Structure formats: C-alpha cells, structure tokens
PDB file of C-alpha atoms in Angstrom:
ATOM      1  CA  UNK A   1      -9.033  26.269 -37.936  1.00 46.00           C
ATOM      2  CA  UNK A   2      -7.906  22.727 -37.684  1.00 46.00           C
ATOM      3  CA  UNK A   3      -4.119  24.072 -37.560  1.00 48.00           C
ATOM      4  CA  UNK A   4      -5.236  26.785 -34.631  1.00 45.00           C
ATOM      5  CA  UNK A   5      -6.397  23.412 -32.313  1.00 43.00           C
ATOM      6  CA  UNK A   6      -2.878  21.365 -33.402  1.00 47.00           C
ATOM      7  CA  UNK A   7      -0.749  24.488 -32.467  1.00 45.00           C
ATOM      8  CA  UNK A   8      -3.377  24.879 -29.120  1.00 42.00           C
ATOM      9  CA  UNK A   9      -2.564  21.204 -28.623  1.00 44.00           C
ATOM     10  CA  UNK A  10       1.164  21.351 -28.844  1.00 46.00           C
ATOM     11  CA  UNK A  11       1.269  24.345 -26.544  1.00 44.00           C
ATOM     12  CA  UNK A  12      -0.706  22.583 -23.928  1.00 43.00           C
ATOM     13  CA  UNK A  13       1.139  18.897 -24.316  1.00 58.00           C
ATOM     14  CA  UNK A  14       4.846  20.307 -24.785  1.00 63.00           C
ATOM     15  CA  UNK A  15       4.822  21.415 -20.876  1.00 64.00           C
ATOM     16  CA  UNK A  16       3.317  18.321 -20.113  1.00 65.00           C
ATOM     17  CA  UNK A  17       6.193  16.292 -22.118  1.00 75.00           C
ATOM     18  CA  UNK A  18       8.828  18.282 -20.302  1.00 74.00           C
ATOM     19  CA  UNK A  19       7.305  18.015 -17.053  1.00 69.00           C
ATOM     20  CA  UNK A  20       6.947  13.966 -17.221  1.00 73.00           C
ATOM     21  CA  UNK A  21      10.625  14.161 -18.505  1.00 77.00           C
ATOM     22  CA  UNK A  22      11.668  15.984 -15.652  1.00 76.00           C
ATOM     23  CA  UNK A  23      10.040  13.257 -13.211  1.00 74.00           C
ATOM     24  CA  UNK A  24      11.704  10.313 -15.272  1.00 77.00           C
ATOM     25  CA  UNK A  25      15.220  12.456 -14.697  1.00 81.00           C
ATOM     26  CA  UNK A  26      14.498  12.791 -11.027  1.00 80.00           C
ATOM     27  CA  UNK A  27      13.396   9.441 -10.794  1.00 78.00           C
ATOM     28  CA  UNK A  28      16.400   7.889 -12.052  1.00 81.00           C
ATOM     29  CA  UNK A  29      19.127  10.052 -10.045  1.00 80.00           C
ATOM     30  CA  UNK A  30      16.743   9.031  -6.782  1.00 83.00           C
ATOM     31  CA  UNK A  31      18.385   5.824  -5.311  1.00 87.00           C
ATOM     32  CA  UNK A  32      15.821   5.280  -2.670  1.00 88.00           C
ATOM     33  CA  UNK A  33      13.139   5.198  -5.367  1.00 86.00           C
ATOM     34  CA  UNK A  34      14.767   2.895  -7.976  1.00 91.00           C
ATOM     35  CA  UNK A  35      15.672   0.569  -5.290  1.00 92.00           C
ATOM     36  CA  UNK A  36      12.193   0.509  -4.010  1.00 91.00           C
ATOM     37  CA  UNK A  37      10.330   0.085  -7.186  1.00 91.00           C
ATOM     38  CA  UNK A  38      12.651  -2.430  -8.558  1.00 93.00           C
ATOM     39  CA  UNK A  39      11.702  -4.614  -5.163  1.00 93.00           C
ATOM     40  CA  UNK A  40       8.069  -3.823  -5.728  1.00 92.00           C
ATOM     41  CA  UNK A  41       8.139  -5.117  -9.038  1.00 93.00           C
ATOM     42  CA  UNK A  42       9.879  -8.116  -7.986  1.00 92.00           C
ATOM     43  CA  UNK A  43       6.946  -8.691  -5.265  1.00 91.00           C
ATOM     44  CA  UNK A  44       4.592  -8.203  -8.061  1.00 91.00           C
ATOM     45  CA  UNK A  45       6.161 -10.329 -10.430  1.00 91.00           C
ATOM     46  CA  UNK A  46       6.217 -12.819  -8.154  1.00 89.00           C
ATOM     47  CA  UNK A  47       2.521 -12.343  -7.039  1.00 88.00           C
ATOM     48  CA  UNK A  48       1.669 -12.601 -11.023  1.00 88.00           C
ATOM     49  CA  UNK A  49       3.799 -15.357 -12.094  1.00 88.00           C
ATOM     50  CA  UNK A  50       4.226 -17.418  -8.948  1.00 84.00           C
ATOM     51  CA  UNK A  51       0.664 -19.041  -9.520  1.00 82.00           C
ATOM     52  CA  UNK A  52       1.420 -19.870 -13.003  1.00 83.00           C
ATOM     53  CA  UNK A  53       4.308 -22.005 -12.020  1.00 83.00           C
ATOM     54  CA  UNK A  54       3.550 -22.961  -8.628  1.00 81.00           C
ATOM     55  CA  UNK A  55       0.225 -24.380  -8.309  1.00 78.00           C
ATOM     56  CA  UNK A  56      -1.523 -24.204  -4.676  1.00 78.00           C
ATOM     57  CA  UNK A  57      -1.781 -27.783  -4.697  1.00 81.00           C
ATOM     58  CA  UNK A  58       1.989 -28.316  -4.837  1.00 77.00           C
ATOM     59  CA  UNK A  59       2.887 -25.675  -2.313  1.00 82.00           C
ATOM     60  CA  UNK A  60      -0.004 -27.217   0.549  1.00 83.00           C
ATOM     61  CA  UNK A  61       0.582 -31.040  -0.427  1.00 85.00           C
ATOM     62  CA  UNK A  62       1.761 -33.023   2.669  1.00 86.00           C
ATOM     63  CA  UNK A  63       4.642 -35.262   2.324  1.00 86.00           C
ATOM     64  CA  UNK A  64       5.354 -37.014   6.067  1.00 85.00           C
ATOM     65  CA  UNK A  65       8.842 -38.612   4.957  1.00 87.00           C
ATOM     66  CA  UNK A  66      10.307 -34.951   3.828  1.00 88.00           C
ATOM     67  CA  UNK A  67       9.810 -32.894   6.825  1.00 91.00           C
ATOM     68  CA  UNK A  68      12.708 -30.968   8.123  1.00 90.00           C
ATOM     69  CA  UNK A  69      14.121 -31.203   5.400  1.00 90.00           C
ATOM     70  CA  UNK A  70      17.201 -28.624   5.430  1.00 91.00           C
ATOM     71  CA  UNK A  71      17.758 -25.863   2.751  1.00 92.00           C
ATOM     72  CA  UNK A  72      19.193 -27.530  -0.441  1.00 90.00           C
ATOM     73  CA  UNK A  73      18.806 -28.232  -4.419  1.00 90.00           C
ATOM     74  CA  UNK A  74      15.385 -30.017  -4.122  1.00 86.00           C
ATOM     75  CA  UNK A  75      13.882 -27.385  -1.836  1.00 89.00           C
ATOM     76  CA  UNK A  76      16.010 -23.998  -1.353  1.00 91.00           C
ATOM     77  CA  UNK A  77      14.438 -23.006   1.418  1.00 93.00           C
ATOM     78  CA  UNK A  78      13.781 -26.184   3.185  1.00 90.00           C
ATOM     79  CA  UNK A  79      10.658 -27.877   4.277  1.00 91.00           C
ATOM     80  CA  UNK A  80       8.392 -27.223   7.064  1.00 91.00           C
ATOM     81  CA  UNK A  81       7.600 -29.834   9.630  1.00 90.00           C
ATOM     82  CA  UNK A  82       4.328 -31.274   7.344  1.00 89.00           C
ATOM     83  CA  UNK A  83       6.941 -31.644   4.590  1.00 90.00           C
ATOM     84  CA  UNK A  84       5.523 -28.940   2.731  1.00 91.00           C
ATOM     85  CA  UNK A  85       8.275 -27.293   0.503  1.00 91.00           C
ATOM     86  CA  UNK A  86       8.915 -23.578   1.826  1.00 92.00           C
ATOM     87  CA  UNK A  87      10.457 -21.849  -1.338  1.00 93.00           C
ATOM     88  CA  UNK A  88       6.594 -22.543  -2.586  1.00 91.00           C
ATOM     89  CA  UNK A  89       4.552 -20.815   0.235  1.00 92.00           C
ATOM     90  CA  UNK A  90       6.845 -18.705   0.615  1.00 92.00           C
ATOM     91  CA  UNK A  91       6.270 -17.631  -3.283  1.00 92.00           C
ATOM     92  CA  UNK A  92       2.608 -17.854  -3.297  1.00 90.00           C
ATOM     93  CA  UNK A  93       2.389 -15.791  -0.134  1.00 89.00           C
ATOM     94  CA  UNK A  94       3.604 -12.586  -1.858  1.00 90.00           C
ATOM     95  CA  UNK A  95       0.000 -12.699  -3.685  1.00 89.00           C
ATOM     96  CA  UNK A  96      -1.341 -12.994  -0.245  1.00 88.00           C
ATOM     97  CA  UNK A  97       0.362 -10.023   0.869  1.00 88.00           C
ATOM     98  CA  UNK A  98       0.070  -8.053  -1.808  1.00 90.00           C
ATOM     99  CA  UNK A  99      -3.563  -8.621  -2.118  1.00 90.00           C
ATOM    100  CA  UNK A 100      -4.237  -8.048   1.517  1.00 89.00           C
ATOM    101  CA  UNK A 101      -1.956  -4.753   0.691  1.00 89.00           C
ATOM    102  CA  UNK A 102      -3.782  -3.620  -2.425  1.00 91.00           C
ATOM    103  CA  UNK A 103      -7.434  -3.939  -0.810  1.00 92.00           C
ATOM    104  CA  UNK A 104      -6.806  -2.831   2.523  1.00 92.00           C
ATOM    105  CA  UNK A 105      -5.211   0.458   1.624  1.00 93.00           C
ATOM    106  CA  UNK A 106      -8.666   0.523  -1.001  1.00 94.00           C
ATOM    107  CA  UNK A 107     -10.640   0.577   1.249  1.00 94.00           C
ATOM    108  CA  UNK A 108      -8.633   2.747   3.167  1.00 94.00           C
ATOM    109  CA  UNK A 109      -8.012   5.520   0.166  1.00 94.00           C
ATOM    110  CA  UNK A 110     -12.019   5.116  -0.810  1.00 94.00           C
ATOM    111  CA  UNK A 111     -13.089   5.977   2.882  1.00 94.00           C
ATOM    112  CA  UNK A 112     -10.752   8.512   3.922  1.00 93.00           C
ATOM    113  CA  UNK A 113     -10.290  10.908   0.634  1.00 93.00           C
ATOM    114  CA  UNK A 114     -13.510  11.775   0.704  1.00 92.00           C
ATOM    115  CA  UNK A 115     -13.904  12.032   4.158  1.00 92.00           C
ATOM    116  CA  UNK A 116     -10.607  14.348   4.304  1.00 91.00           C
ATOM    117  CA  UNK A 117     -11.693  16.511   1.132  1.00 90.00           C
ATOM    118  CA  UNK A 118     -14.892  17.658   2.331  1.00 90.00           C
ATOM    119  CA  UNK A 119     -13.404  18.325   5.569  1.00 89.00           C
ATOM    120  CA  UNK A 120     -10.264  20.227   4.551  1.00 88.00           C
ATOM    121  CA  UNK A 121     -13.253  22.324   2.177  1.00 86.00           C
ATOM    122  CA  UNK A 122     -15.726  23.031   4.873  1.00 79.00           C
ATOM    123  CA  UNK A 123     -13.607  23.838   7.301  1.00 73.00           C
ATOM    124  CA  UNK A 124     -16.569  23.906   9.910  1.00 79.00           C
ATOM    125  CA  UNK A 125     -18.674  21.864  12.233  1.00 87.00           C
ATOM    126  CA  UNK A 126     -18.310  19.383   9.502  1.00 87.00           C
ATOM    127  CA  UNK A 127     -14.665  19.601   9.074  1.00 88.00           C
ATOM    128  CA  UNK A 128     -14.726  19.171  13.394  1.00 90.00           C
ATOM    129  CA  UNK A 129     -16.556  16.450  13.741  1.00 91.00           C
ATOM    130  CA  UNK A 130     -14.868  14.592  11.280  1.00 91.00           C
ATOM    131  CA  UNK A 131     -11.443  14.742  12.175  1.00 91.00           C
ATOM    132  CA  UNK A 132     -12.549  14.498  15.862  1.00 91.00           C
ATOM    133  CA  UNK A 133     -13.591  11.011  15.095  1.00 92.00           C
ATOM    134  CA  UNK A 134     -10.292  10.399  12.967  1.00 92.00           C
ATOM    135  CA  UNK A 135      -8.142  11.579  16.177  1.00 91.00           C
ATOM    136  CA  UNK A 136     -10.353   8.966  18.211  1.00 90.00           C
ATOM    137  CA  UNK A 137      -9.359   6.252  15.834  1.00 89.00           C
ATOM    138  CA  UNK A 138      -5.686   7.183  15.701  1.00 88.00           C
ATOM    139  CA  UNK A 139      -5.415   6.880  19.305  1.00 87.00           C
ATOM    140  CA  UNK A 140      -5.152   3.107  19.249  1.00 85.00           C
ATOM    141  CA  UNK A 141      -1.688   1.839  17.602  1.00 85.00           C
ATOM    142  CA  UNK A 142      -2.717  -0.143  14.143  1.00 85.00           C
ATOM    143  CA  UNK A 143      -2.170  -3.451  15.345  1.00 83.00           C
ATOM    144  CA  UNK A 144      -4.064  -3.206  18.271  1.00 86.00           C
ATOM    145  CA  UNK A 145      -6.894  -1.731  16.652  1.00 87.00           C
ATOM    146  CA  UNK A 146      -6.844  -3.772  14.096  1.00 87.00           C
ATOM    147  CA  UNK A 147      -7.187  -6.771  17.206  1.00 85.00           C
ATOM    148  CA  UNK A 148     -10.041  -5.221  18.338  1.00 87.00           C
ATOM    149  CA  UNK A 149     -11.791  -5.665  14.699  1.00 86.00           C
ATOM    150  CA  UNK A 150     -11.216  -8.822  13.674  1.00 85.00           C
ATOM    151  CA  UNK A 151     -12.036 -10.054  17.682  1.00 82.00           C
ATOM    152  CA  UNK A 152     -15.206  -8.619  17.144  1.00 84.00           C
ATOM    153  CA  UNK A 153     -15.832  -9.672  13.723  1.00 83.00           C
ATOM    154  CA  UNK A 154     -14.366 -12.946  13.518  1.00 79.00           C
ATOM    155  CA  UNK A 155     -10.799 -13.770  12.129  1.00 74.00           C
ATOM    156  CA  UNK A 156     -10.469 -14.179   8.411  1.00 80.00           C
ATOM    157  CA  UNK A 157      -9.253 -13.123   5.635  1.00 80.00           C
ATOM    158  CA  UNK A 158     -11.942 -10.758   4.370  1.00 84.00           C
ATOM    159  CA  UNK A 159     -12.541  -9.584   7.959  1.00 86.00           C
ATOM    160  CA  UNK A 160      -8.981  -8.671   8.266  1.00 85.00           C
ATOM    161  CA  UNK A 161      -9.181  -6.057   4.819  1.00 88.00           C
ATOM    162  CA  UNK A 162     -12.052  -5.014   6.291  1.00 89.00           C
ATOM    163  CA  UNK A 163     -10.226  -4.272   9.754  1.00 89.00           C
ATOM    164  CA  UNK A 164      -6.803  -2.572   7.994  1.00 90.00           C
ATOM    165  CA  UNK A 165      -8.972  -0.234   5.575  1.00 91.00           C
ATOM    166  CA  UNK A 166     -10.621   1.128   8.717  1.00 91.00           C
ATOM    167  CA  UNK A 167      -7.439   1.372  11.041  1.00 91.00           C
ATOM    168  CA  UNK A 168      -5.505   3.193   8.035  1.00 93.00           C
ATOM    169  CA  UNK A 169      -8.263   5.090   6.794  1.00 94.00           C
ATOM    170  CA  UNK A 170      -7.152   8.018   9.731  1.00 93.00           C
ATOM    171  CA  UNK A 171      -4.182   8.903   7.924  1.00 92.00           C
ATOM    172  CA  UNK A 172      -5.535   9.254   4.705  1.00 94.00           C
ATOM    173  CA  UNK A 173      -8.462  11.694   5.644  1.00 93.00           C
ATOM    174  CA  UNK A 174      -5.625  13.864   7.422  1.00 93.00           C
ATOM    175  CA  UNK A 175      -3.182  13.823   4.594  1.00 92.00           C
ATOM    176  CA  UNK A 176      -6.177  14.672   2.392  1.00 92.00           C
ATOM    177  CA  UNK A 177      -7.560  17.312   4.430  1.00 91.00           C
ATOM    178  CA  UNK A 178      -4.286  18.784   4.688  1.00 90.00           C
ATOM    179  CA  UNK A 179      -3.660  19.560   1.116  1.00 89.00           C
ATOM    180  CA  UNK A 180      -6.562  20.065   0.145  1.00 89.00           C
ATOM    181  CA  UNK A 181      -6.824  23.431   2.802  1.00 87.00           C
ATOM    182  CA  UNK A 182      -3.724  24.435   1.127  1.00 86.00           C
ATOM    183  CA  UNK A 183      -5.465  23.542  -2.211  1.00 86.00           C
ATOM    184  CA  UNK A 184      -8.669  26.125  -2.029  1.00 83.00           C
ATOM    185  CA  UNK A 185      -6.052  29.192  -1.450  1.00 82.00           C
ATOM    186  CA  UNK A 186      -5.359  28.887  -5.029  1.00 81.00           C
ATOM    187  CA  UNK A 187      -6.726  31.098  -7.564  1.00 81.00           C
ATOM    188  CA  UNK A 188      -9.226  28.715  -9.729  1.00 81.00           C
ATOM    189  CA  UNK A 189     -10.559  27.708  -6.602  1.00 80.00           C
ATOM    190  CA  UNK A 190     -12.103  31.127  -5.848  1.00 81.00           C
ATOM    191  CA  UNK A 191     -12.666  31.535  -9.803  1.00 84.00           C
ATOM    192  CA  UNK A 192     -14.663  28.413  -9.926  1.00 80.00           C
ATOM    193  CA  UNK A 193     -16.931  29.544  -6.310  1.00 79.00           C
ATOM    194  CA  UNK A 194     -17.142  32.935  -8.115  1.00 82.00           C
ATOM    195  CA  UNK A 195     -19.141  31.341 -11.304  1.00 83.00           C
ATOM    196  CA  UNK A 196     -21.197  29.326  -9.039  1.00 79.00           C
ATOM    197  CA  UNK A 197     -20.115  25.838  -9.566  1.00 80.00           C
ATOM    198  CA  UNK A 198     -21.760  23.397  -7.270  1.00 83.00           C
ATOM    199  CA  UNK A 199     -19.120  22.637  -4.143  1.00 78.00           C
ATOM    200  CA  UNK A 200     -19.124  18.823  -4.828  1.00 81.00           C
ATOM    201  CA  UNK A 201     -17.914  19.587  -8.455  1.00 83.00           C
ATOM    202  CA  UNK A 202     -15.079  22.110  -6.766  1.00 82.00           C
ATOM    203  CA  UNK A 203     -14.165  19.503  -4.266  1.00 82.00           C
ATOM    204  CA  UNK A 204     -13.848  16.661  -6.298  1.00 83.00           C
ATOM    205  CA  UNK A 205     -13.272  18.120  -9.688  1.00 83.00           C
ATOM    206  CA  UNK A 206     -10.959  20.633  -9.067  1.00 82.00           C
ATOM    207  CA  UNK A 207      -9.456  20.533  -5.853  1.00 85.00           C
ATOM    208  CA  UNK A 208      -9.053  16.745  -5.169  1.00 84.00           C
ATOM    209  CA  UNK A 209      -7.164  16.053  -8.240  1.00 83.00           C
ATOM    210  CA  UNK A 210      -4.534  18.604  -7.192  1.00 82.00           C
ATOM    211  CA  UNK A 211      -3.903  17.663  -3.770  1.00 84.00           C
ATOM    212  CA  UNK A 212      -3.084  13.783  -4.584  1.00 85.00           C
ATOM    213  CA  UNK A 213       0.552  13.724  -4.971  1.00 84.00           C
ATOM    214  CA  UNK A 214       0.695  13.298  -1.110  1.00 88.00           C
ATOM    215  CA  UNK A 215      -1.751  10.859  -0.799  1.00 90.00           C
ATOM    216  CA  UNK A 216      -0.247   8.613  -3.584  1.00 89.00           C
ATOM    217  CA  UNK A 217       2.953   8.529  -1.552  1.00 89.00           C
ATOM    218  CA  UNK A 218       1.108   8.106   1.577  1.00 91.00           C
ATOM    219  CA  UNK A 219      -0.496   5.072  -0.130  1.00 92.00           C
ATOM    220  CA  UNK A 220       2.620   3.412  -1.153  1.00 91.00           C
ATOM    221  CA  UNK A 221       4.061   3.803   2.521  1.00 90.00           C
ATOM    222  CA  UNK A 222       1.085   2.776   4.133  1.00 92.00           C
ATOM    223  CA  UNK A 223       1.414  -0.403   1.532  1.00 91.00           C
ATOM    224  CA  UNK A 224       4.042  -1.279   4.032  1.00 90.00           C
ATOM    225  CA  UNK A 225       2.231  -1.726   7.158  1.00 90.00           C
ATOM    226  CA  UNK A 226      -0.822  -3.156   5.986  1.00 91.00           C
ATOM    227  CA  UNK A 227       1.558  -5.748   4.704  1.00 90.00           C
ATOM    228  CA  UNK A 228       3.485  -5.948   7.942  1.00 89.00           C
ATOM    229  CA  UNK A 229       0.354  -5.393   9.851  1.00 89.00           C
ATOM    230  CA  UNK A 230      -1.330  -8.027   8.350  1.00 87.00           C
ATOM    231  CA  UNK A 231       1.045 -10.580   8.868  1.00 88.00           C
ATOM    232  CA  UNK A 232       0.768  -9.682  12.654  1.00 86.00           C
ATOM    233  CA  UNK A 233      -2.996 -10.779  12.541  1.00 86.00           C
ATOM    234  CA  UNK A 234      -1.785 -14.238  10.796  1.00 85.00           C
ATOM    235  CA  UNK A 235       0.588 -14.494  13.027  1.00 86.00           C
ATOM    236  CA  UNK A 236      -1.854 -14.011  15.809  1.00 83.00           C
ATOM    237  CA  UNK A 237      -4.532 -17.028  14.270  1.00 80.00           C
ATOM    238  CA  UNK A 238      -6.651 -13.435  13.327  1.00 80.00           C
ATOM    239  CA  UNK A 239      -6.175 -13.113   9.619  1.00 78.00           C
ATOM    240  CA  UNK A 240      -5.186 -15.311   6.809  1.00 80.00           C
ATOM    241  CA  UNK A 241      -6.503 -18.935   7.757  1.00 81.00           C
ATOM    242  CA  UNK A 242      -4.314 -21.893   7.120  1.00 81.00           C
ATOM    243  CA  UNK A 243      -4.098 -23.936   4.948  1.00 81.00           C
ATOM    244  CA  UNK A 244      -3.738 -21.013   2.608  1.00 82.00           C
ATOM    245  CA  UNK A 245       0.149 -19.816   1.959  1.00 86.00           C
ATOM    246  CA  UNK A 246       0.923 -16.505   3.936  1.00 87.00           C
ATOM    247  CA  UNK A 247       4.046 -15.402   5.272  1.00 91.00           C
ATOM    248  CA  UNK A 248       2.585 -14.189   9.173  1.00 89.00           C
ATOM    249  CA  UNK A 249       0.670 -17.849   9.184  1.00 89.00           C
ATOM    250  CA  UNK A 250       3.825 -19.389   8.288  1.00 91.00           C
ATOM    251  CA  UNK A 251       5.943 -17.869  11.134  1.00 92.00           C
ATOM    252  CA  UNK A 252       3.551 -18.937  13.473  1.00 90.00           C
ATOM    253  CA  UNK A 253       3.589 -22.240  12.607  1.00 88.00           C
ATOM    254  CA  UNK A 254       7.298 -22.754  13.186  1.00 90.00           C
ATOM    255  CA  UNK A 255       7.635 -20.980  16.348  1.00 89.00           C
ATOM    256  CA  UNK A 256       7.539 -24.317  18.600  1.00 90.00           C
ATOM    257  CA  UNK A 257      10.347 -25.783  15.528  1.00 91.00           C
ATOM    258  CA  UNK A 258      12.802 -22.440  15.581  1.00 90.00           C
ATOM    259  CA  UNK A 259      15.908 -24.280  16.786  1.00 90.00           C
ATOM    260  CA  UNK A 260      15.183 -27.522  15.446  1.00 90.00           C
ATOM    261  CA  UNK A 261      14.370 -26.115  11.869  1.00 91.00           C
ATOM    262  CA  UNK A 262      14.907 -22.041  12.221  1.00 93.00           C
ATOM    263  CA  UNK A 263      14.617 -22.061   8.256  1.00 93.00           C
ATOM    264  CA  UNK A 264      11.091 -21.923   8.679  1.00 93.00           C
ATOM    265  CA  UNK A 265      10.892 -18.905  10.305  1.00 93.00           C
ATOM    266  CA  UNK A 266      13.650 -17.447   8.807  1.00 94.00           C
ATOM    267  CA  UNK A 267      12.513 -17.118   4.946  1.00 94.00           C
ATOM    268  CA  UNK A 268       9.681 -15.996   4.915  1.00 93.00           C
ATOM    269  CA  UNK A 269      10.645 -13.444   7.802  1.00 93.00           C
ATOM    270  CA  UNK A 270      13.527 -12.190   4.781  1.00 95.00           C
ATOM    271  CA  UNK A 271      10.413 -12.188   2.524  1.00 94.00           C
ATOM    272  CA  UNK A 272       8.233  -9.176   4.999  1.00 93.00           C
ATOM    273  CA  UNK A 273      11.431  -7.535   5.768  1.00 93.00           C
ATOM    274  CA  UNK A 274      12.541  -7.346   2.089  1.00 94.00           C
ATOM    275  CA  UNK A 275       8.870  -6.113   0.961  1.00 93.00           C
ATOM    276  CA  UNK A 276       8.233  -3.676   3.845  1.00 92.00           C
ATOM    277  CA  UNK A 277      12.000  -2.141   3.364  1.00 93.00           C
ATOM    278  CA  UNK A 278      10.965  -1.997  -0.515  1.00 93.00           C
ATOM    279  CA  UNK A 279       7.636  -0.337  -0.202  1.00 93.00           C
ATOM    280  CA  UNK A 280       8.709   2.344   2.228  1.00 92.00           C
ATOM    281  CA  UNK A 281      12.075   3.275   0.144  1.00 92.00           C
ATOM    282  CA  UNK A 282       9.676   3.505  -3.256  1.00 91.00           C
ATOM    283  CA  UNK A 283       7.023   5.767  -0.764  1.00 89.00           C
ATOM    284  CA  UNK A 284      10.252   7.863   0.168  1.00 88.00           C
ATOM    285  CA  UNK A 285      11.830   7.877  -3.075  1.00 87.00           C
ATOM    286  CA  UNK A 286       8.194   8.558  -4.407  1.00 86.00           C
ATOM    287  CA  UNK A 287       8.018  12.031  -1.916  1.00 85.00           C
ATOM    288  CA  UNK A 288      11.579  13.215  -3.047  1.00 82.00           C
ATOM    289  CA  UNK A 289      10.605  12.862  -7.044  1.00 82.00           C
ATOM    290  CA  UNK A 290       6.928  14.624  -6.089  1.00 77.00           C
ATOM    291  CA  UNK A 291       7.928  17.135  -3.842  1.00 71.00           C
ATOM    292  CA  UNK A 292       8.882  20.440  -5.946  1.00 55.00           C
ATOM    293  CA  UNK A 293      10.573  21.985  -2.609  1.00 59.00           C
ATOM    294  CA  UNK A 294      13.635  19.071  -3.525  1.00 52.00           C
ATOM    295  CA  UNK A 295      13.897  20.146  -6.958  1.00 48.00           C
ATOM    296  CA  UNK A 296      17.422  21.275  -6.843  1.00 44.00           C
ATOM    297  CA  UNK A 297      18.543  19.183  -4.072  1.00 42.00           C
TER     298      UNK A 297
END
C-alpha cells in the first residue's frame, strides 16, 4: 500500500518539478524579468539592511555648518540645505516606499479579489452593481483620487495606504473578475456545482486559486505606481510627514534650492525612477514567464 501512495506521489510531483523547471528556464532567457527582479531585490535589500547600518537618527540629525555640501567622499550624494547627509535618506526612504508599496497594494489585493471573484461568478445584478461602482472609481486618474482621500481624511502616512488601497483596488476587482469568467468555463467548475458544493467554496477554493497568475503580475505593476503615486502625495505635503526620510518629501523640500544645490532633487529622483522602471520590467517580465500563449516565443 505504502509503495501505491509513493508511486501516486511521484506521478503527481514529477509534472509539478518539470513545470517549475520550465518557469526557472523561461525566467532566465526573459531579460525584462531578470533585470527587474534583480532591481527589486536591490530595493529590498536596501529596505532590510539600510536600517541596520543607517540609523534614523543619523540620517535626520541637523548639522548647520555642512549644508550644501556638494557630492563627495564624506557624503556621495551631498547634503541638503539642514546639513542632513542625502546618501542616508535617500537609503532609508526605500523602506518608506516599499512599505507604502507593500500595504497599499494589500489593501488593494484584499478589497478587490474578492470583490472581482464573486462578481466574475455571479455574473448578475451582483456582478452589475459591483463593477458599476468600480467604473465610477476608475473615472478619476489615481493621483487625483488619491487627493481627494487624503484631503478629506487628513494627510499622513497611514491615511495615504488607506487612500492608494482604495484608488487601486478598481483594477484588481476587474483583472479578477476577468479571469475568473474565463475560469468557471472549465470542466471542474461545473463538476464541483454538479456535486453541490457550496458557491463560496467554488469561488474561493477552486476558481480563485486558478485565476491568480494575472493578478500577481498586476500586483507587481501596480507596485510601481503606488510607489510613484505615493511620492506625489509627499511631494504634495499629503502623505509621508517630515521629518521622516521619503523620497517625494525630499524633492519637495529642495525645490526652492534646485539650482543652488540640484543634487537634492536629483538623487532621490534616480532612486523613484530606478524603482518604478524595476517594478514594471519584473511585472512585464513576470506576464511573459506566466503567460502560456508566449511559450514558444
């Protein structure tokens, strides 16, 4: 009996060997998504470890004789006009941003999944009313809905998550809904209605983990623009509050200093470029490796 299971249980892992071998190969000969994920894990790394070495202390300490200090051995990326040292906000603000990134989409995936799996299954009044209200809410461009929140609520930090899971949650209820239509075609859909399995256990048992492949690459993209979107609110005095390290914040503060210290602006504008350019060529890389219509591409 025992030897019946272990031959069972190679049968069913082999495929599953091969088919996470096949991903790694595609993976590697993808450019876009090696590229990407090697400047994610940079951003990350940096977001881990940058604390460690860098206290917040250190990075906010005010030091009146250094400011304006030009790019050079003691400070690489120059000082800002409070003599703070750049290289170590700029640092400590890729925790910022990938925090703000990390919840916001969150919040995002944990409102709009749901939302666009029991639409995309009841394809009804329910399924209406729901992605009426998701049209309504994509009808305002993110940043400017995401104004509208956080000048309602107050701007902070928290209040800005709060305002970037709601403004991307749209896209993830119609990217959700959308596979998951295509989803209940499929065979052991019908076989599981057909033994009478309760329609929350279909949807998110057996239909919702096979329609996630696009919303994980949605994710990643999206990643981008909370990031970039985000910095926009700092920018604007509506999101990260100072004296706390974030890239937006720090743009704003040097805007009145841009010719006589342009360094200020000019790292830790590198720094959003960099991580939005990374995030959106790991989501695209991501799609290519996912996709099964690119297999022999």
């Amino acid at each position: 009996m025992s030897s019946e299971v272990s031959t069972r249980e190679q049968y069913v892992s082999e495929p599953r060997r091969r088919q996470l071998a096949d991903l790694y190969q595609r993976y590697r000969g993808n450019t876009k998504a090696v590229l990407g994920s090697a400047i994610v894990a940079a951003l990350v790394l940096a977001a881990l470890l940058g604390p460690l070495v860098i206290s917040r202390e250190a990075a906010t300490q005010i030091t009146v004789t250094e400011r304006f200090m030009a790019p050079s051995l003691a400070h690489p990326m120059g000082t800002d006009n409070l003599g703070r040292d750049i290289f170590m906000r700029v640092v400590l603000g890729a925790r910022t941003s990938l925090y703000i990134g990390v919840l916001s989409v969150g919040i995002a995936l944990a409102i709009g999944v749901p939302l666009g799996a029991i639409a995309g299954y009841d394809t009804g009044y329910i399924d209406d009313a729901i992605m009426r209200v998701m049209d309504i809410l994509m009808s305002y461009p993110p940043l400017v809905f995401a104004l509208m929140i956080t000048a309602v609520i107050g701007g902070s930090l928290t209040n800005a998550l709060i305002a970037l899971g709601i403004v991307y949650t749209p896209s993830f209820a119609r990217v959700t809904r959308s596979e998951v239509v295509s989803v209940v075609e499929e065979d052991f859909v019908e076989a599981a209605q057909a033994i009478g399995e309760r329609n929350s256990y279909i949807v998110f048992s057996e239909v919702l983990p096979n329609a996630l492949a696009p919303v994980i690459v949605q994710a990643t993209i999206t990643m981008a623009y909370a990031i970039l979107t985000a910095a926009g609110l700092s920018f604007l005095g509506l999101g990260v509050q100072p004296p706390t390290p974030a890239w937006g914040l720090m743009i704003s503060g040097a805007r009145q200093y841009l010719v006589r210290a342009p360094w200020m602006a000019l790292f830790p504008g590198i720094a959003i470029a960099i991580t939005v350019l990374g995030f959106n060529l790991f989501g695209d890389g991501l799609r290519d490796v996912l996709d099964p219509t690119l297999k022999n591409d």
